Coordinates of C-alpha atoms in Angstrom, one line a residue:
M1 CA 4.5 1.6 31.4
R2 CA 6.0 0.2 28.2
Q3 CA 7.2 -3.3 28.0
V4 CA 10.9 -4.0 28.5
N5 CA 11.0 -6.1 25.3
Q6 CA 9.6 -3.3 23.1
P7 CA 13.1 -2.0 22.0
V8 CA 13.9 -5.6 21.0
S9 CA 10.9 -5.7 18.7
R10 CA 11.9 -2.3 17.3
L11 CA 15.4 -3.6 16.5
I12 CA 14.0 -6.8 14.9
Q13 CA 11.8 -4.7 12.6
L14 CA 14.7 -2.3 11.8
A15 CA 16.9 -5.2 11.0
Y16 CA 14.3 -6.7 8.7
L17 CA 13.6 -3.4 6.9
S18 CA 17.4 -2.8 6.5
I19 CA 17.9 -6.3 4.9
A20 CA 14.8 -5.9 2.7
T21 CA 16.0 -2.5 1.5
L22 CA 19.5 -3.9 0.6
L23 CA 18.0 -6.9 -1.1
L24 CA 15.4 -5.0 -3.1
F25 CA 18.0 -2.4 -4.0
F26 CA 20.9 -4.6 -5.1
T27 CA 19.7 -8.2 -5.6
F28 CA 17.0 -7.4 -8.3
K29 CA 17.6 -5.4 -11.4
Y30 CA 14.4 -3.5 -10.6
P31 CA 12.0 -3.7 -7.6
P32 CA 9.9 -6.9 -8.0
L33 CA 6.6 -5.1 -7.2
A34 CA 4.0 -6.0 -9.9
D35 CA 2.8 -2.5 -11.1
Y36 CA 5.8 -0.6 -9.8
I37 CA 7.8 -0.7 -13.0
E38 CA 4.9 1.0 -14.8
W39 CA 5.2 3.9 -12.4
V40 CA 8.9 4.0 -12.8
Y41 CA 8.3 4.2 -16.6
Q42 CA 5.8 7.0 -16.2
S43 CA 8.2 8.9 -14.0
F44 CA 10.8 8.5 -16.7
I45 CA 8.4 10.0 -19.1
F46 CA 7.5 12.8 -16.6
S47 CA 11.1 13.7 -16.3
D48 CA 11.5 13.6 -20.1
L49 CA 8.5 16.0 -20.5
M50 CA 9.8 18.4 -17.9
H51 CA 13.0 18.6 -20.0
G52 CA 11.0 19.3 -23.2
N53 CA 11.1 15.8 -24.7
S54 CA 8.5 13.1 -25.6
D55 CA 5.8 15.8 -26.1
S56 CA 4.8 14.3 -29.4
L57 CA 3.6 11.1 -27.7
F58 CA 2.6 12.2 -24.2
Y59 CA 1.3 15.2 -22.4
L60 CA 0.9 16.5 -18.9
R61 CA -2.7 17.0 -17.7
D62 CA -3.8 20.6 -17.1
Y63 CA -5.8 19.7 -14.0
P64 CA -5.0 18.4 -10.5
V65 CA -4.5 14.6 -10.2
P66 CA -4.5 12.8 -6.9
Y67 CA -1.7 10.3 -7.9
V68 CA 1.3 12.5 -8.3
L69 CA 3.4 12.4 -5.1
V70 CA 5.6 9.4 -6.3
Q71 CA 5.9 10.9 -9.8
F72 CA 7.4 14.1 -8.3
I73 CA 9.7 12.1 -6.0
M74 CA 10.9 9.7 -8.6
G75 CA 11.0 12.3 -11.3
S76 CA 13.3 14.5 -9.2
F77 CA 15.7 11.5 -8.9
N78 CA 15.7 10.7 -12.7
P79 CA 18.1 13.4 -14.0
M80 CA 20.7 12.4 -11.3
M81 CA 20.6 8.6 -11.6
G82 CA 18.3 7.4 -14.4
P83 CA 14.9 5.7 -14.2
V84 CA 15.9 2.3 -12.6
W85 CA 18.0 3.7 -9.8
A86 CA 15.4 6.5 -9.3
G87 CA 12.8 3.8 -8.8
K88 CA 15.0 2.0 -6.3
A89 CA 15.9 5.3 -4.5
T90 CA 12.2 6.1 -4.1
L91 CA 11.6 2.6 -2.6
V92 CA 14.4 3.3 -0.1
V93 CA 12.7 6.5 0.9
Y94 CA 9.5 4.7 1.4
L95 CA 11.0 1.9 3.5
V96 CA 13.0 4.3 5.7
L97 CA 9.9 6.5 6.3
G98 CA 7.9 3.3 7.0
G99 CA 10.4 2.2 9.7
W100 CA 10.6 5.6 11.3
L101 CA 6.8 6.2 11.3
S102 CA 6.2 2.7 12.8
K103 CA 8.4 3.7 15.8
T104 CA 6.6 7.0 16.3
F105 CA 3.2 5.4 15.9
V106 CA 3.9 2.7 18.5
E107 CA 5.3 5.2 20.9
R108 CA 2.4 7.7 20.3
Y109 CA -0.3 5.1 21.3
E110 CA 2.0 3.1 23.7
L111 CA 1.3 -0.1 21.9
N112 CA 2.4 -3.6 22.6
G113 CA 5.6 -3.5 20.5
V114 CA 6.0 -7.3 20.4
L115 CA 2.9 -7.5 18.2
A116 CA 2.5 -4.0 16.9
Y117 CA 5.8 -3.8 15.0
P118 CA 5.3 -7.1 13.0
L119 CA 1.7 -6.2 12.3
L120 CA 2.6 -2.8 11.0
L121 CA 5.3 -4.4 8.9
S122 CA 3.0 -7.0 7.4
C123 CA -0.3 -5.1 7.2
I124 CA 0.9 -1.6 6.3
I125 CA 4.5 -1.2 5.1
L126 CA 5.0 -4.5 3.2
N127 CA 1.4 -5.4 2.7
S128 CA -0.2 -7.0 -0.3
S129 CA -0.7 -3.6 -2.0
F130 CA 3.1 -3.0 -1.6
W131 CA 3.9 -6.2 -3.5
S132 CA 1.3 -5.3 -6.1
G133 CA 3.2 -2.1 -6.7
Y134 CA 0.5 0.4 -5.6
I135 CA 3.3 2.8 -4.5
N136 CA 1.2 6.0 -4.5
Y137 CA -1.3 4.3 -2.2
Q138 CA 1.5 3.1 0.0
F139 CA 2.9 6.6 0.4
G140 CA -0.7 7.6 1.2
L141 CA -0.7 5.1 4.1
L142 CA 2.5 6.7 5.4
V143 CA 0.8 10.1 5.3
L144 CA -2.0 8.7 7.4
M145 CA 0.4 7.1 9.8
A146 CA 2.4 10.3 10.1
Y147 CA -0.8 12.3 11.0
L148 CA -1.9 9.7 13.5
S149 CA 1.5 9.8 15.1
L150 CA 1.2 13.5 15.9
S151 CA 0.3 14.6 19.4
E152 CA -3.3 15.8 20.0
E153 CA -2.0 19.4 20.2
W154 CA -0.5 19.2 16.7
Q155 CA -3.5 17.4 15.3
D156 CA -5.6 20.4 16.4
K157 CA -3.6 22.9 14.4
T158 CA -5.4 24.2 11.3
W159 CA -2.3 24.4 9.1
I160 CA -1.4 20.8 10.0
N161 CA -4.8 19.6 8.7
L162 CA -4.3 21.7 5.6
L163 CA -0.9 20.2 5.0
F164 CA -2.0 16.6 5.5
S165 CA -5.1 17.0 3.4
I166 CA -3.0 18.2 0.5
L167 CA -0.4 15.4 1.0
A168 CA -3.2 12.8 1.1
F169 CA -4.7 14.3 -2.1
T170 CA -1.4 14.0 -3.9
S171 CA -0.9 10.4 -2.9
H172 CA -4.2 8.7 -3.4
G173 CA -8.0 9.4 -3.4
F174 CA -8.8 6.7 -0.9
C175 CA -6.1 8.0 1.5
L176 CA -7.7 11.5 1.3
L177 CA -11.1 10.0 2.1
A178 CA -9.6 8.1 5.1
F179 CA -7.9 11.3 6.3
G180 CA -11.2 13.2 6.0
V181 CA -13.0 10.5 8.0
I182 CA -10.4 10.2 10.8
A183 CA -9.7 13.9 11.3
G184 CA -13.3 14.9 10.6
I185 CA -14.6 12.7 13.3
R186 CA -12.0 14.0 15.7
A187 CA -13.2 17.5 14.9
C188 CA -16.8 16.5 15.5
T189 CA -16.0 15.3 19.0
Q190 CA -14.5 18.7 19.8
G191 CA -17.4 21.1 19.0
W192 CA -18.5 23.5 16.3
R193 CA -15.4 25.6 16.3
A194 CA -13.2 22.6 15.6
I195 CA -15.6 21.5 12.8
V196 CA -15.4 25.0 11.1
L197 CA -11.6 25.2 11.4
F198 CA -11.2 21.6 10.0
S199 CA -13.6 22.4 7.1
L200 CA -11.6 25.5 6.2
A201 CA -8.4 23.5 6.4
C202 CA -9.7 20.9 4.0
L203 CA -11.3 23.4 1.6
P204 CA -8.3 23.5 -0.9
A205 CA -8.0 19.6 -1.1
F206 CA -11.8 19.4 -1.4
T207 CA -11.8 22.0 -4.2
L208 CA -9.0 20.1 -6.0
T209 CA -10.9 16.8 -5.7
L210 CA -14.1 18.4 -7.2
W211 CA -12.0 19.9 -10.0
Y212 CA -10.5 16.5 -10.7
M213 CA -13.8 14.6 -10.6
K214 CA -15.4 17.1 -13.0
V215 CA -12.8 17.1 -15.7
H216 CA -10.6 14.0 -15.3
N217 CA -10.1 11.8 -18.4
N218 CA -8.8 8.3 -18.1
D219 CA -8.2 8.1 -21.9
T220 CA -9.0 4.6 -23.1
M221 CA -8.9 2.8 -19.8
Q222 CA -10.0 -0.8 -20.4
A223 CA -13.3 -1.7 -18.9
M224 CA -13.2 -4.5 -16.3
D225 CA -15.6 -7.0 -15.0
A226 CA -16.5 -7.3 -11.3
P227 CA -14.7 -10.3 -9.7
A228 CA -17.9 -11.3 -7.8
A229 CA -21.6 -10.4 -8.0
Y230 CA -22.7 -8.1 -5.3
L231 CA -23.7 -9.8 -2.0
S232 CA -23.3 -13.3 -3.6
M233 CA -21.5 -16.1 -1.8
K234 CA -18.4 -15.4 -3.9
F235 CA -18.6 -11.8 -2.8
W236 CA -18.5 -12.7 0.9
A237 CA -15.7 -15.2 0.3
Y238 CA -13.8 -12.4 -1.5
K239 CA -14.2 -10.2 1.5
I240 CA -12.8 -12.9 3.9
Y241 CA -9.9 -13.5 1.4
T242 CA -9.1 -9.8 1.2
L243 CA -8.9 -9.6 5.0
T244 CA -6.4 -12.6 5.1
K245 CA -4.3 -10.9 2.4
A246 CA -3.1 -8.6 5.2
G247 CA -1.1 -11.5 6.4
P248 CA 2.7 -11.8 5.7
Y249 CA 2.7 -14.6 3.2
Q250 CA 3.1 -13.6 -0.5
N251 CA 3.0 -16.1 -3.4
F252 CA 5.1 -14.9 -6.3
M253 CA 4.3 -16.2 -9.8
L254 CA 7.0 -16.3 -12.4
G255 CA 5.6 -17.3 -15.8
A256 CA 2.9 -19.9 -14.8
V257 CA 4.8 -21.2 -11.8
S258 CA 4.0 -20.2 -8.2
D259 CA 5.0 -21.5 -4.7
I260 CA 2.6 -24.4 -4.9
D261 CA 4.8 -25.8 -7.7
R262 CA 8.1 -24.7 -6.3
S263 CA 7.6 -25.3 -2.6
P264 CA 4.2 -26.8 -1.6
A265 CA 5.1 -26.8 2.1
L266 CA 5.8 -23.0 2.1
Y267 CA 2.6 -22.4 0.2
Y268 CA 0.3 -24.3 2.6
F269 CA 2.1 -23.0 5.7
G270 CA 1.8 -19.5 4.3
V271 CA -1.9 -19.8 3.5
A272 CA -2.6 -21.2 6.9
T273 CA -0.7 -18.4 8.6
N274 CA -2.5 -15.7 6.6
V275 CA -5.8 -17.2 7.7
L276 CA -4.6 -17.2 11.3
I277 CA -3.6 -13.5 11.0
G278 CA -7.0 -12.8 9.6
G279 CA -8.6 -14.3 12.7
L280 CA -6.3 -12.2 14.9
L281 CA -7.5 -9.1 13.0
V282 CA -11.1 -10.0 13.6
A283 CA -10.3 -10.4 17.3
L284 CA -8.7 -6.9 17.4
H285 CA -11.8 -5.4 15.7
I286 CA -14.0 -6.9 18.4
K287 CA -11.7 -5.4 21.0
V288 CA -12.2 -2.0 19.4
L289 CA -16.0 -2.3 19.9
R290 CA -15.3 -2.8 23.6
R291 CA -13.2 0.4 23.9
F292 CA -15.7 3.0 22.8
S293 CA -15.7 4.3 26.4
N294 CA -12.1 5.6 26.0
P295 CA -12.4 9.3 25.2
K296 CA -8.8 9.6 23.9
T297 CA -9.4 7.1 21.1
L298 CA -13.1 7.5 20.6
H299 CA -12.7 9.2 17.2
L300 CA -10.5 6.3 16.1
S301 CA -13.0 3.7 17.3
I302 CA -15.8 5.5 15.4
A303 CA -13.6 5.8 12.3
A304 CA -12.6 2.1 12.5
T305 CA -16.3 1.1 12.7
I306 CA -17.2 3.3 9.7
F307 CA -14.3 1.9 7.7
A308 CA -15.3 -1.7 8.6
L309 CA -18.9 -1.2 7.4
A310 CA -17.6 0.5 4.2
Y311 CA -15.2 -2.4 3.7
I312 CA -17.9 -5.1 4.2
F313 CA -20.4 -3.5 1.8
A314 CA -18.1 -2.0 -0.8
P315 CA -18.7 -3.7 -4.2
S316 CA -15.9 -5.8 -5.7
L317 CA -15.5 -3.2 -8.6
A318 CA -16.2 0.5 -8.5
V319 CA -15.2 3.3 -10.9
Q320 CA -12.8 0.8 -12.6
I321 CA -11.0 0.0 -9.3
V322 CA -10.9 -3.6 -8.5
N323 CA -11.7 -4.4 -4.9
P324 CA -12.0 -0.9 -3.5
G325 CA -12.7 -2.4 -0.1
E326 CA -9.0 -3.4 0.1
R327 CA -8.1 0.4 -0.1
I328 CA -10.4 1.0 2.8
L329 CA -9.1 -2.0 4.9
Y330 CA -5.6 -0.7 5.6
P331 CA -6.6 2.8 7.0
E332 CA -9.1 0.8 9.0
L333 CA -6.3 -1.4 10.4
L334 CA -4.2 1.7 11.4
C335 CA -7.2 2.8 13.5
V336 CA -7.7 -0.7 14.9
F337 CA -4.0 -1.0 15.9
A338 CA -4.0 2.4 17.7
V339 CA -7.1 1.4 19.8
A340 CA -6.6 -2.4 20.4
L341 CA -2.9 -2.9 20.8
P342 CA -2.0 -1.3 24.2
C343 CA 1.1 -2.4 26.0
T344 CA -0.6 -3.7 29.1
S345 CA -0.9 -7.3 28.0
P346 CA -0.7 -10.0 30.7
L347 CA 2.1 -12.6 30.6
R348 CA 0.0 -15.3 28.8
E349 CA -1.1 -12.8 26.1
S350 CA 2.5 -11.6 25.8
R351 CA 3.6 -15.2 25.0
L352 CA 0.9 -15.5 22.4
S353 CA 2.0 -12.2 21.0
K354 CA 5.5 -13.5 20.6
Y355 CA 4.2 -16.6 18.9
F356 CA 2.2 -14.5 16.3
A357 CA 5.2 -12.2 15.9
G358 CA 7.5 -15.1 15.1
H359 CA 5.1 -16.4 12.5
I360 CA 4.9 -13.0 10.8
Y361 CA 8.6 -12.4 10.7
A362 CA 9.2 -16.0 9.5
L363 CA 6.8 -15.7 6.6
L364 CA 8.0 -12.3 5.6
I365 CA 11.5 -13.7 5.3
A366 CA 10.4 -16.9 3.6
S367 CA 8.4 -15.0 1.0
M368 CA 11.4 -12.8 0.1
V369 CA 13.8 -15.8 0.0
S370 CA 11.4 -17.7 -2.2
L371 CA 11.2 -14.8 -4.6
M372 CA 15.0 -14.5 -4.7
M373 CA 15.5 -18.2 -5.4
A374 CA 12.8 -18.4 -8.0
T375 CA 14.2 -15.4 -9.8
H376 CA 17.7 -16.9 -9.7
Q377 CA 16.4 -20.2 -11.1
Q378 CA 13.7 -19.0 -13.6
G379 CA 14.9 -15.5 -14.5
Y380 CA 12.6 -12.5 -14.9
Q381 CA 9.7 -14.4 -16.4
H382 CA 6.5 -12.6 -17.1
H383 CA 3.2 -14.5 -17.6
S384 CA 1.7 -15.2 -21.0
L385 CA -2.0 -14.4 -21.6
D386 CA -2.7 -18.2 -22.0
A387 CA -0.9 -19.0 -18.7
F388 CA -2.8 -16.2 -16.9
K389 CA -6.1 -17.5 -18.1
E390 CA -5.2 -21.1 -17.2
V391 CA -4.1 -20.4 -13.6
Q392 CA -7.2 -18.4 -13.0
K393 CA -9.3 -21.5 -13.5
N394 CA -8.1 -22.9 -10.2
Y395 CA -8.0 -20.2 -7.5
T396 CA -6.7 -22.6 -4.8
R397 CA -3.4 -22.7 -6.7
I398 CA -2.9 -18.9 -6.8
L399 CA -3.9 -17.7 -3.3
Y400 CA -2.0 -14.5 -2.4
W401 CA -0.4 -14.4 -5.8
H402 CA 1.6 -11.5 -7.3
R403 CA 3.2 -11.1 -10.7
P404 CA 6.5 -9.3 -10.0
Y405 CA 7.8 -9.3 -13.6
Q406 CA 4.6 -8.7 -15.5
F407 CA 6.1 -5.5 -17.1
E408 CA 9.5 -7.0 -18.0
E409 CA 9.2 -5.9 -21.6
R410 CA 8.4 -2.4 -20.5
F411 CA 11.5 -2.4 -18.4
E412 CA 13.7 -3.5 -21.3
H413 CA 12.2 -0.7 -23.5
M414 CA 12.8 1.9 -20.8
E415 CA 16.4 0.8 -20.3
K416 CA 17.1 0.8 -24.0
A417 CA 15.6 4.3 -24.3
Y418 CA 17.7 5.6 -21.4
Q419 CA 20.9 4.0 -22.5
S420 CA 20.6 5.2 -26.1
N421 CA 19.4 8.7 -24.9
S422 CA 16.2 8.3 -27.0
N423 CA 12.6 9.0 -26.1
P424 CA 10.3 6.3 -24.7
T425 CA 7.6 5.3 -27.1
L426 CA 5.4 2.7 -25.5
P427 CA 2.0 4.2 -24.4
I428 CA 1.3 4.3 -20.7
I429 CA -0.9 1.6 -19.3
F430 CA -2.5 3.3 -16.2
P431 CA -4.0 6.6 -17.4
T432 CA -4.8 7.7 -13.8
S433 CA -1.7 9.8 -13.3
L434 CA -0.5 13.2 -14.4
I435 CA 0.6 11.8 -17.8
G436 CA -1.7 11.1 -20.7
N437 CA -1.2 9.4 -24.1
K438 CA -1.6 11.7 -27.1
H439 CA -2.6 8.8 -29.4

């Protein structure tokens, strides 16, 4: 039996997402998600190339790339509304899908809505990766949530596994990996016939992945140093910190100024809440270990355990991806929520759930209000290289930080090119997409 207050939790989440959508759409001149404006810029170039322009500076790769879903969505909006509004429209699509899929996910597993809705909002839809602007990865998380929200009958269909494997491939490589683990383990629990059918369904996506791995070229992608030596004390501290990043508090840096300078009370309250949420997530992981006897969610319990081990022992840098463990964490949390958040909580646990939920919503709102006020006061400041190096010397000042306007100059260039009907000329920064620099 579902809790009576579950519809209330759904309405609260819907209201928050609606407000967030309106604010991100109309309050800011472009979405304040760190890397997002680079993907808007690349989609502008993609649209330009599809119309026969900009081919002297950029080119479309002639092999499959697992980071194209957003470029196709945003690129299709570009001719109708221009790059900035195309970027905003894509964000609206993401938030609407996120809200709807949260509802179907909670109902599918009959979760405790009081806690499930704010956790999905904080840890999946508006998580740290969202504010970092990893929009392809975020759409990949929605693909995983959509698959998990299907009934067992639909998850068993071969063409469904084929469709979702392709969707996962086009969104992000780690989401394809997560889909393979979740759906693959489910097939393994059902016998050889299910394994064979699942293997055949995933063959196209597997072939595309091998093709990409064999021929992909990241142009002149800058080499990066690992944030922490493997298995060092800093490495383990980084793991704990990454888990707490799933909390609702986000610390936005404009120039060299962050919340610790603007509002120390918000900063310390936010940091404490994120640590608290990290403790809750650990408790939910422990709960998963106690539920291996449930045959309906056995494959999710196994997948969550595999993801947890991969998260713990993943290096802090792999194939030029900083903190790959974070990309594993969020699919893991989806599995954990499905297994460990049933709606059969006793009254005392329900009150505790409301306490945690209130904290999450409060920090989500406070973080966005802080960003709005800071932008109004300081403008769209991007960090200087000197300021960036200076703040990195004291990590306690920049916990949960994001740089929402780090590509302000790129935005100005794109807007000028669009308004003057000229071609964009700045080279792309992230060469992992469908577009490459010619020079």
